[in-house]
């Protein structure tokens, strides 16, 4: 099982790939690591932060997809109806865009630092974009 470190703003989280449930998504994302972007707050989905990735193509379809990620779950929307994006839930999420409900592949789960997750989300909401870096431990 691959261990990850996620640096987001002033916070650090440990995480794991969901390789059994989303093997193609994990393999595709691993090729892009270390992955750097920024979190901004979601617009339609509730309590989540996301990385808009435009037309970036990871070359994957749906696997282990959900519209309702739990806090600490990270999903990859591979594009199609809306742009490619990665979303991290910090509270209640119903994943959507201006086009309506979406589903993303649950491929990463945070395993430590969860006590700071809500604070990260609120920091992004009230203070703006926060840098994020995802790397293997």
PDB file of C-alpha atoms in Angstrom, residues 3-8 13 15-17 29-30 32-37 39 51 74 86-88 107-108 110 131-137:
ATOM      1  CA  UNK A   3       1.791   6.015   1.560  1.00  0.00           C
ATOM      2  CA  UNK A   4       1.446   9.653   0.564  1.00  0.00           C
ATOM      3  CA  UNK A   5       2.155  13.018   2.115  1.00  0.00           C
ATOM      4  CA  UNK A   6      -0.110  15.920   1.264  1.00  0.00           C
ATOM      5  CA  UNK A   7       1.056  19.437   2.062  1.00  0.00           C
ATOM      6  CA  UNK A   8      -1.874  21.865   1.845  1.00  0.00           C
ATOM      7  CA  UNK A  13      -1.695  15.043   6.004  1.00  0.00           C
ATOM      8  CA  UNK A  15      -2.772   9.462   3.016  1.00  0.00           C
ATOM      9  CA  UNK A  16      -2.942   6.266   1.014  1.00  0.00           C
ATOM     10  CA  UNK A  17      -3.811   5.350  -2.530  1.00  0.00           C
ATOM     11  CA  UNK A  29      -1.898   9.844 -10.894  1.00  0.00           C
ATOM     12  CA  UNK A  30       1.352   8.267  -9.690  1.00  0.00           C
ATOM     13  CA  UNK A  32       2.145  12.807 -12.455  1.00  0.00           C
ATOM     14  CA  UNK A  33       3.766  12.882  -8.994  1.00  0.00           C
ATOM     15  CA  UNK A  34       4.920  14.846  -7.222  1.00  0.00           C
ATOM     16  CA  UNK A  35       1.719  16.710  -8.038  1.00  0.00           C
ATOM     17  CA  UNK A  36       1.527  20.431  -7.325  1.00  0.00           C
ATOM     18  CA  UNK A  37      -1.455  22.704  -7.663  1.00  0.00           C
ATOM     19  CA  UNK A  39      -6.879  24.190  -3.579  1.00  0.00           C
ATOM     20  CA  UNK A  51      -8.043  21.677  -7.932  1.00  0.00           C
ATOM     21  CA  UNK A  74     -10.119  12.633  -2.485  1.00  0.00           C
ATOM     22  CA  UNK A  86      -9.558  16.731  -8.014  1.00  0.00           C
ATOM     23  CA  UNK A  87     -11.780  17.306  -4.974  1.00  0.00           C
ATOM     24  CA  UNK A  88     -11.080  16.766  -1.280  1.00  0.00           C
ATOM     25  CA  UNK A 107      -8.524   7.212  -5.224  1.00  0.00           C
ATOM     26  CA  UNK A 108      -6.893   8.742  -2.124  1.00  0.00           C
ATOM     27  CA  UNK A 110      -6.352  10.762   4.238  1.00  0.00           C
ATOM     28  CA  UNK A 131      -0.834  25.597  -2.368  1.00  0.00           C
ATOM     29  CA  UNK A 132      -0.980  21.801  -2.371  1.00  0.00           C
ATOM     30  CA  UNK A 133       1.687  19.196  -3.055  1.00  0.00           C
ATOM     31  CA  UNK A 134       1.072  15.441  -3.127  1.00  0.00           C
ATOM     32  CA  UNK A 135       4.101  13.155  -2.964  1.00  0.00           C
ATOM     33  CA  UNK A 136       4.987   9.610  -1.993  1.00  0.00           C
ATOM     34  CA  UNK A 137       6.237   9.188   1.551  1.00  0.00           C
TER      35      UNK A 137
END
